[in-house]
Short mmCIF file of N, CA and C in Angstrom, two decimals:
data_model
loop_
_atom_site.label_atom_id
_atom_site.label_comp_id
_atom_site.label_asym_id
_atom_site.label_seq_id
_atom_site.Cartn_x
_atom_site.Cartn_y
_atom_site.Cartn_z
N MET A 1 29.85 52.63 27.02
CA MET A 1 28.59 52.68 26.01
C MET A 1 28.83 51.30 25.09
N ASN A 2 29.76 51.20 24.43
CA ASN A 2 29.99 50.00 23.64
C ASN A 2 29.87 48.83 24.04
N VAL A 3 30.27 48.54 25.35
CA VAL A 3 30.22 47.45 26.17
C VAL A 3 28.56 47.09 26.48
N GLY A 4 27.76 48.07 26.61
CA GLY A 4 26.45 47.79 26.90
C GLY A 4 25.64 47.37 25.45
N ARG A 5 26.17 47.81 24.33
CA ARG A 5 25.45 47.58 23.12
C ARG A 5 25.87 46.09 22.81
N ASN A 6 27.47 45.80 23.03
CA ASN A 6 27.84 44.49 22.64
C ASN A 6 26.97 43.43 23.48
N ARG A 7 26.88 43.81 24.81
CA ARG A 7 26.15 42.80 25.70
C ARG A 7 24.87 42.48 25.25
N HIS A 8 23.99 43.66 24.77
CA HIS A 8 22.73 43.53 24.14
C HIS A 8 22.64 42.81 22.93
N ALA A 9 23.72 42.96 21.93
CA ALA A 9 23.87 42.30 20.73
C ALA A 9 23.97 40.75 20.96
N ILE A 10 24.89 40.49 21.93
CA ILE A 10 25.26 39.18 22.21
C ILE A 10 23.84 38.38 22.92
N LYS A 11 23.20 39.04 23.86
CA LYS A 11 22.07 38.57 24.29
C LYS A 11 20.75 38.45 23.20
N LYS A 12 20.82 39.26 22.30
CA LYS A 12 19.90 39.12 21.27
C LYS A 12 20.33 37.77 20.24
N PHE A 13 21.73 37.71 19.91
CA PHE A 13 22.01 36.58 19.26
C PHE A 13 21.94 35.43 19.99
N LYS A 14 22.10 35.38 21.30
CA LYS A 14 21.84 33.94 22.31
C LYS A 14 20.44 33.69 22.06
N THR A 15 19.70 34.54 22.07
CA THR A 15 18.11 34.35 22.13
C THR A 15 17.65 33.87 20.84
N ALA A 16 18.22 34.52 19.74
CA ALA A 16 17.77 34.05 18.33
C ALA A 16 18.43 32.62 18.09
N LEU A 17 19.46 32.37 18.54
CA LEU A 17 20.12 31.06 18.47
C LEU A 17 19.28 29.88 19.29
N LEU A 18 18.69 30.34 20.39
CA LEU A 18 18.01 29.33 21.11
C LEU A 18 16.61 29.15 20.43
N ALA A 19 16.16 30.31 20.04
CA ALA A 19 14.84 30.05 19.41
C ALA A 19 14.89 29.35 18.11
N LEU A 20 16.22 29.48 17.42
CA LEU A 20 16.24 28.54 16.21
C LEU A 20 16.47 27.07 16.61
N GLY A 21 17.04 27.06 17.68
CA GLY A 21 17.33 25.39 18.01
C GLY A 21 16.17 24.94 18.52
N VAL A 22 15.11 25.69 19.19
CA VAL A 22 13.70 25.02 19.73
C VAL A 22 12.96 24.77 18.40
N ILE A 23 13.10 25.65 17.44
CA ILE A 23 12.13 25.38 16.13
C ILE A 23 12.70 24.09 15.44
N CYS A 24 14.11 24.02 15.35
CA CYS A 24 14.65 22.71 14.81
C CYS A 24 14.36 21.64 15.49
N PHE A 25 14.33 21.47 17.06
CA PHE A 25 13.97 20.57 17.75
C PHE A 25 12.58 20.09 17.61
N VAL A 26 11.69 21.09 17.61
CA VAL A 26 10.28 20.88 17.36
C VAL A 26 10.01 20.09 16.02
N CYS A 27 10.58 20.69 14.79
CA CYS A 27 10.46 20.12 13.49
C CYS A 27 10.98 18.54 13.49
N VAL A 28 12.34 18.48 13.97
CA VAL A 28 12.80 17.08 13.87
C VAL A 28 11.88 16.17 14.94
N THR A 29 11.37 16.55 15.98
CA THR A 29 10.50 15.69 16.88
C THR A 29 9.33 15.48 16.11
N ALA A 30 8.49 16.28 15.41
CA ALA A 30 7.38 16.21 14.58
C ALA A 30 7.79 15.20 13.38
N TYR A 31 8.72 15.20 12.68
CA TYR A 31 9.12 14.37 11.83
C TYR A 31 9.38 12.91 12.24
N VAL A 32 9.95 12.78 13.34
CA VAL A 32 10.23 11.41 13.76
C VAL A 32 8.90 11.02 14.23
N ALA A 33 8.06 11.63 14.96
CA ALA A 33 6.67 11.16 15.38
C ALA A 33 5.85 10.74 14.14
N TYR A 34 5.88 11.49 13.04
CA TYR A 34 5.21 11.41 11.87
C TYR A 34 5.50 10.24 11.20
N GLN A 35 6.84 9.96 11.14
CA GLN A 35 7.54 8.50 10.67
C GLN A 35 7.31 7.41 11.61
N ALA A 36 7.15 7.64 12.82
CA ALA A 36 6.87 6.43 13.80
C ALA A 36 5.42 6.11 13.47
N TYR A 37 4.51 7.13 13.45
CA TYR A 37 3.20 6.76 13.17
C TYR A 37 2.82 5.80 12.04
N PHE A 38 3.62 6.28 10.74
CA PHE A 38 3.31 5.54 9.57
C PHE A 38 4.27 4.26 9.68
N TYR A 39 5.11 3.93 10.52
CA TYR A 39 5.87 2.62 10.67
C TYR A 39 4.84 1.64 11.36
N HIS A 40 4.09 2.26 12.36
CA HIS A 40 3.31 1.48 13.08
C HIS A 40 1.73 1.48 12.49
N HIS A 41 1.56 2.34 11.60
CA HIS A 41 -0.02 2.42 10.84
C HIS A 41 0.46 2.61 9.40
N PRO A 42 0.85 1.19 8.74
CA PRO A 42 1.30 1.52 7.26
C PRO A 42 0.20 1.78 6.39
N LYS A 43 0.37 2.68 5.31
CA LYS A 43 -0.46 2.78 4.21
C LYS A 43 -0.27 1.88 3.13
N PHE A 44 -1.27 1.21 2.70
CA PHE A 44 -1.10 0.29 1.55
C PHE A 44 -1.95 0.88 0.27
N ALA A 45 -1.17 1.01 -0.67
CA ALA A 45 -1.74 1.72 -1.98
C ALA A 45 -2.07 0.45 -2.90
N LEU A 46 -3.20 0.63 -3.60
CA LEU A 46 -3.72 -0.46 -4.60
C LEU A 46 -3.27 -0.06 -5.86
N GLY A 47 -2.92 -1.07 -6.69
CA GLY A 47 -2.65 -0.92 -8.08
C GLY A 47 -3.28 -2.27 -9.02
N SER A 48 -3.12 -2.28 -10.20
CA SER A 48 -3.44 -3.39 -10.87
C SER A 48 -2.38 -3.61 -11.94
N ALA A 49 -2.17 -4.97 -12.15
CA ALA A 49 -1.35 -5.69 -13.12
C ALA A 49 -2.46 -6.29 -14.16
N LYS A 50 -2.48 -5.98 -15.30
CA LYS A 50 -3.24 -6.53 -16.38
C LYS A 50 -2.41 -7.48 -17.18
N SER A 51 -2.68 -8.55 -17.50
CA SER A 51 -2.23 -9.34 -18.66
C SER A 51 -3.13 -9.55 -19.83
N SER A 52 -2.63 -9.49 -20.82
CA SER A 52 -3.55 -9.65 -21.98
C SER A 52 -2.77 -9.74 -23.32
N ASP A 53 -3.21 -10.59 -24.22
CA ASP A 53 -2.78 -10.86 -25.36
C ASP A 53 -4.00 -11.11 -26.33
N ALA A 54 -4.05 -10.24 -27.43
CA ALA A 54 -5.20 -10.29 -28.56
C ALA A 54 -6.44 -10.26 -27.87
N ALA A 55 -7.51 -10.87 -28.33
CA ALA A 55 -8.91 -10.83 -27.97
C ALA A 55 -9.04 -12.06 -27.15
N ASP A 56 -8.30 -13.01 -27.06
CA ASP A 56 -8.70 -14.17 -26.23
C ASP A 56 -8.19 -14.47 -24.74
N TYR A 57 -7.43 -13.26 -24.25
CA TYR A 57 -6.78 -13.51 -23.03
C TYR A 57 -6.57 -12.13 -22.28
N SER A 58 -7.41 -11.60 -21.18
CA SER A 58 -7.08 -10.66 -20.23
C SER A 58 -7.42 -11.11 -18.77
N PHE A 59 -6.58 -10.75 -17.98
CA PHE A 59 -6.46 -11.40 -16.51
C PHE A 59 -5.87 -9.96 -15.68
N SER A 60 -6.76 -9.49 -14.88
CA SER A 60 -6.44 -8.28 -14.06
C SER A 60 -6.21 -8.99 -12.78
N VAL A 61 -5.19 -8.61 -12.08
CA VAL A 61 -5.01 -8.94 -10.64
C VAL A 61 -4.65 -7.78 -9.87
N PRO A 62 -4.88 -7.48 -8.76
CA PRO A 62 -4.56 -6.46 -7.84
C PRO A 62 -3.05 -6.50 -7.33
N VAL A 63 -2.31 -5.51 -7.12
CA VAL A 63 -1.15 -5.46 -6.76
C VAL A 63 -1.22 -4.44 -5.42
N ILE A 64 -0.22 -4.38 -4.46
CA ILE A 64 -0.39 -3.38 -3.54
C ILE A 64 1.08 -3.14 -3.34
N GLU A 65 1.25 -1.77 -2.69
CA GLU A 65 2.71 -1.05 -2.30
C GLU A 65 2.43 -0.66 -0.86
N VAL A 66 3.44 -0.69 0.04
CA VAL A 66 3.48 -0.26 1.35
C VAL A 66 4.21 1.13 1.30
N ARG A 67 3.65 2.21 1.92
CA ARG A 67 4.38 3.45 1.93
C ARG A 67 5.20 3.17 3.40
N GLU A 68 6.31 3.01 3.09
CA GLU A 68 7.50 2.80 4.11
C GLU A 68 7.86 4.12 4.88
N SER A 69 8.19 4.05 6.15
CA SER A 69 8.81 5.01 6.72
C SER A 69 10.01 5.03 6.96
N VAL A 70 10.80 6.05 7.53
CA VAL A 70 12.43 6.28 7.42
C VAL A 70 12.92 4.99 8.24
N PHE A 71 12.07 4.30 9.07
CA PHE A 71 12.44 3.19 9.89
C PHE A 71 12.35 1.84 9.45
N GLY A 72 11.86 1.96 8.18
CA GLY A 72 11.60 0.69 7.34
C GLY A 72 10.40 0.14 7.27
N MET A 73 10.23 -1.15 6.97
CA MET A 73 8.95 -1.73 7.10
C MET A 73 8.56 -2.55 8.63
N SER A 74 7.46 -2.28 8.99
CA SER A 74 7.02 -2.93 10.28
C SER A 74 6.67 -4.65 9.91
N ASP A 75 6.73 -5.12 10.97
CA ASP A 75 6.51 -6.78 10.62
C ASP A 75 5.08 -6.95 10.35
N TYR A 76 4.12 -5.97 10.78
CA TYR A 76 2.64 -5.90 10.40
C TYR A 76 2.62 -5.97 8.81
N ALA A 77 3.43 -4.89 8.39
CA ALA A 77 3.34 -4.59 6.97
C ALA A 77 4.08 -5.61 6.13
N GLU A 78 5.25 -6.22 6.72
CA GLU A 78 5.88 -7.51 5.92
C GLU A 78 4.75 -8.55 6.11
N ASP A 79 4.13 -8.95 7.07
CA ASP A 79 3.19 -10.15 7.19
C ASP A 79 1.86 -9.79 6.24
N VAL A 80 1.43 -8.43 6.02
CA VAL A 80 0.29 -8.39 5.03
C VAL A 80 0.77 -8.55 3.55
N LEU A 81 1.95 -7.96 3.25
CA LEU A 81 2.45 -8.20 1.83
C LEU A 81 2.78 -9.92 1.70
N LYS A 82 3.24 -10.50 2.61
CA LYS A 82 3.31 -11.94 2.35
C LYS A 82 2.08 -12.62 2.26
N GLU A 83 0.93 -12.30 2.99
CA GLU A 83 -0.28 -12.97 2.90
C GLU A 83 -0.92 -12.44 1.44
N PHE A 84 -0.77 -11.16 1.30
CA PHE A 84 -1.47 -10.79 0.08
C PHE A 84 -0.57 -11.45 -1.33
N SER A 85 0.65 -11.41 -1.38
CA SER A 85 1.34 -12.10 -2.24
C SER A 85 0.97 -13.51 -2.50
N LYS A 86 0.77 -14.31 -1.29
CA LYS A 86 0.64 -15.76 -1.26
C LYS A 86 -0.76 -15.83 -1.81
N ASP A 87 -1.58 -15.44 -1.39
CA ASP A 87 -3.02 -15.61 -1.80
C ASP A 87 -3.39 -15.24 -3.10
N ASN A 88 -2.77 -14.16 -3.70
CA ASN A 88 -2.91 -13.41 -5.02
C ASN A 88 -2.44 -14.35 -5.86
N ALA A 89 -1.15 -14.98 -5.59
CA ALA A 89 -0.53 -15.94 -6.42
C ALA A 89 -0.92 -17.41 -6.51
N ALA A 90 -1.62 -17.66 -5.59
CA ALA A 90 -2.28 -19.13 -5.44
C ALA A 90 -3.45 -18.92 -6.37
N PHE A 91 -4.15 -17.80 -6.33
CA PHE A 91 -5.64 -17.58 -7.10
C PHE A 91 -4.88 -17.63 -8.58
N ALA A 92 -4.06 -16.91 -8.94
CA ALA A 92 -3.71 -16.73 -10.37
C ALA A 92 -3.23 -18.24 -10.73
N GLU A 93 -2.29 -18.84 -9.85
CA GLU A 93 -1.81 -20.26 -10.34
C GLU A 93 -2.97 -21.13 -10.48
N ARG A 94 -4.19 -21.07 -9.75
CA ARG A 94 -5.32 -22.19 -9.94
C ARG A 94 -5.77 -21.55 -11.12
N ILE A 95 -6.20 -20.45 -11.55
CA ILE A 95 -6.76 -19.92 -12.77
C ILE A 95 -5.95 -20.50 -14.06
N SER A 96 -4.64 -20.42 -13.81
CA SER A 96 -3.80 -20.83 -15.03
C SER A 96 -3.80 -22.39 -15.05
N SER A 97 -3.90 -23.13 -14.19
CA SER A 97 -3.80 -24.59 -14.07
C SER A 97 -5.19 -25.23 -14.34
N GLU A 98 -6.16 -24.65 -14.17
CA GLU A 98 -7.56 -25.11 -14.30
C GLU A 98 -8.30 -24.60 -15.47
N TYR A 99 -7.84 -23.52 -16.09
CA TYR A 99 -8.31 -22.72 -17.25
C TYR A 99 -7.43 -22.44 -18.48
N GLU A 100 -7.93 -22.32 -19.56
CA GLU A 100 -7.16 -21.95 -20.59
C GLU A 100 -7.82 -20.96 -21.47
N LYS A 101 -7.34 -20.56 -22.60
CA LYS A 101 -7.86 -19.49 -23.27
C LYS A 101 -9.13 -19.91 -24.06
N PRO A 102 -10.03 -19.03 -24.15
CA PRO A 102 -10.24 -17.63 -23.84
C PRO A 102 -10.35 -17.42 -22.34
N ILE A 103 -9.77 -16.66 -21.77
CA ILE A 103 -9.71 -16.11 -20.40
C ILE A 103 -9.95 -14.85 -20.19
N HIS A 104 -11.10 -14.30 -19.69
CA HIS A 104 -11.34 -13.02 -19.55
C HIS A 104 -11.87 -12.66 -18.12
N ILE A 105 -10.91 -12.31 -17.27
CA ILE A 105 -11.26 -12.07 -15.70
C ILE A 105 -10.82 -10.78 -15.31
N ASP A 106 -11.67 -10.12 -14.72
CA ASP A 106 -11.21 -8.40 -14.12
C ASP A 106 -11.66 -8.62 -12.63
N TYR A 107 -11.25 -7.57 -11.88
CA TYR A 107 -11.78 -7.54 -10.55
C TYR A 107 -12.32 -6.15 -9.95
N ASP A 108 -13.10 -6.22 -9.02
CA ASP A 108 -13.64 -4.95 -8.25
C ASP A 108 -13.06 -4.94 -6.98
N VAL A 109 -12.95 -3.86 -6.34
CA VAL A 109 -12.62 -3.90 -4.92
C VAL A 109 -13.51 -3.21 -4.29
N ARG A 110 -13.94 -3.55 -3.03
CA ARG A 110 -14.74 -2.90 -2.06
C ARG A 110 -14.21 -3.04 -0.69
N TYR A 111 -14.53 -2.13 0.14
CA TYR A 111 -14.15 -2.03 1.56
C TYR A 111 -15.29 -2.41 2.52
N GLU A 112 -15.22 -3.37 3.42
CA GLU A 112 -16.08 -3.33 4.44
C GLU A 112 -15.34 -3.93 5.70
N ASP A 113 -15.83 -3.37 6.87
CA ASP A 113 -15.48 -3.74 8.18
C ASP A 113 -13.89 -3.69 8.45
N GLY A 114 -13.28 -2.96 7.72
CA GLY A 114 -11.92 -2.68 7.91
C GLY A 114 -11.02 -3.80 7.06
N ARG A 115 -11.72 -4.41 6.02
CA ARG A 115 -11.06 -5.35 5.04
C ARG A 115 -11.34 -4.76 3.73
N THR A 116 -10.29 -5.18 3.06
CA THR A 116 -10.36 -5.17 1.44
C THR A 116 -10.86 -6.28 0.84
N VAL A 117 -11.86 -6.10 -0.05
CA VAL A 117 -12.33 -7.44 -0.53
C VAL A 117 -12.16 -7.25 -2.17
N PHE A 118 -11.63 -8.23 -2.96
CA PHE A 118 -11.22 -8.17 -4.36
C PHE A 118 -12.43 -9.40 -4.82
N SER A 119 -13.27 -8.69 -5.66
CA SER A 119 -14.27 -9.51 -6.34
C SER A 119 -13.56 -10.05 -7.71
N PHE A 120 -13.33 -10.98 -8.19
CA PHE A 120 -13.19 -11.58 -9.34
C PHE A 120 -14.28 -12.18 -10.33
N SER A 121 -14.51 -11.68 -11.40
CA SER A 121 -15.59 -12.11 -12.26
C SER A 121 -15.13 -11.99 -13.71
N GLY A 122 -15.71 -13.12 -14.55
CA GLY A 122 -15.45 -13.13 -16.06
C GLY A 122 -15.58 -14.57 -16.38
N THR A 123 -14.99 -14.85 -17.38
CA THR A 123 -15.32 -16.15 -18.08
C THR A 123 -13.79 -16.83 -18.28
N ALA A 124 -13.87 -18.13 -18.28
CA ALA A 124 -12.58 -19.01 -18.75
C ALA A 124 -13.09 -20.34 -19.67
N CYS A 125 -12.16 -20.75 -20.33
CA CYS A 125 -12.45 -22.17 -20.67
C CYS A 125 -12.01 -23.23 -19.92
N ASN A 126 -12.72 -24.07 -19.26
CA ASN A 126 -12.23 -25.10 -18.47
C ASN A 126 -11.39 -26.28 -19.07
N LYS A 127 -10.24 -26.49 -18.60
CA LYS A 127 -9.35 -27.41 -19.24
C LYS A 127 -9.88 -28.78 -19.52
N SER A 128 -10.60 -29.05 -18.58
CA SER A 128 -10.98 -30.65 -18.48
C SER A 128 -12.15 -30.90 -19.57
N ASN A 129 -13.07 -30.03 -19.71
CA ASN A 129 -14.17 -30.37 -20.60
C ASN A 129 -14.29 -29.44 -21.63
N LYS A 130 -13.30 -28.38 -21.67
CA LYS A 130 -13.40 -27.30 -22.69
C LYS A 130 -14.79 -26.56 -22.82
N GLU A 131 -15.45 -26.46 -21.48
CA GLU A 131 -16.58 -25.66 -21.51
C GLU A 131 -16.31 -24.10 -20.95
N ILE A 132 -16.92 -23.16 -21.55
CA ILE A 132 -16.63 -21.71 -20.93
C ILE A 132 -17.50 -21.67 -19.91
N VAL A 133 -16.75 -21.15 -18.70
CA VAL A 133 -17.44 -21.13 -17.31
C VAL A 133 -17.35 -19.93 -16.81
N ASP A 134 -18.31 -19.42 -15.92
CA ASP A 134 -18.24 -18.23 -15.24
C ASP A 134 -17.32 -18.29 -14.19
N ILE A 135 -16.47 -17.26 -14.09
CA ILE A 135 -15.59 -17.22 -12.60
C ILE A 135 -16.17 -15.87 -11.95
N SER A 136 -16.54 -16.48 -10.59
CA SER A 136 -16.89 -15.51 -9.55
C SER A 136 -16.35 -15.93 -8.14
N GLU A 137 -15.16 -15.10 -7.70
CA GLU A 137 -14.45 -15.63 -6.56
C GLU A 137 -14.15 -14.01 -5.89
N GLU A 138 -14.00 -14.20 -4.63
CA GLU A 138 -13.41 -13.08 -3.94
C GLU A 138 -12.36 -13.46 -3.02
N LEU A 139 -11.20 -12.59 -2.90
CA LEU A 139 -10.27 -12.69 -1.91
C LEU A 139 -10.39 -11.55 -1.13
N VAL A 140 -10.34 -11.86 0.21
CA VAL A 140 -10.47 -11.03 1.26
C VAL A 140 -9.36 -10.69 2.25
N PHE A 141 -8.88 -9.61 2.49
CA PHE A 141 -7.73 -9.21 3.29
C PHE A 141 -8.14 -8.17 4.34
N GLY A 142 -7.47 -8.64 5.55
CA GLY A 142 -7.94 -7.91 6.60
C GLY A 142 -7.16 -6.41 6.93
N PHE A 143 -6.89 -5.68 5.75
CA PHE A 143 -6.38 -4.39 5.86
C PHE A 143 -7.21 -3.49 4.73
N ILE A 144 -6.96 -2.39 5.00
CA ILE A 144 -7.57 -1.37 3.94
C ILE A 144 -6.55 -0.94 2.76
N ALA A 145 -6.63 -1.08 1.50
CA ALA A 145 -5.81 -0.54 0.64
C ALA A 145 -6.63 0.53 -0.35
N THR A 146 -5.88 1.62 -0.24
CA THR A 146 -6.70 2.60 -0.83
C THR A 146 -6.17 2.71 -2.50
N GLU A 147 -6.82 3.27 -3.33
CA GLU A 147 -6.44 3.35 -4.75
C GLU A 147 -5.40 4.39 -4.88
N GLN A 148 -4.54 4.27 -5.76
CA GLN A 148 -3.47 5.19 -6.14
C GLN A 148 -4.01 6.24 -6.75
N LYS A 149 -3.52 7.35 -6.49
CA LYS A 149 -3.84 8.48 -7.33
C LYS A 149 -3.28 8.57 -8.70
N LYS A 150 -3.98 8.93 -9.63
CA LYS A 150 -3.32 8.66 -10.91
C LYS A 150 -3.04 10.23 -11.54
#
């Protein structure tokens, strides 16, 4: 009689162990698939960097972060970050080389047709003729960057 109970207990243990193994396999597979999806479809989070000193200088520029997967950053995500950084830095460099204080530039963001559009607006003093001019420019990027939750 004990032999029958032991066999039954061993069979139950093997079944429970197999079920646990299947559950672990499904969880690991789902996690890897989830991470692979975000590797190939990276999420871009939008933030803001604001420089200001006293009342005669304020300049806001967008910044983005990429949600990386455990596989690292895809070539697409790296290309987007490079393009964004290059264009954003070129805009900021142009503003600082052509204009001087007082500078008051801010930006808004909108999304259209799968793109992120940053609209910069404000005023700045032209270095060459010392006149206050209106700034109204856009930077357009071929990705969607969502605002970070605060």
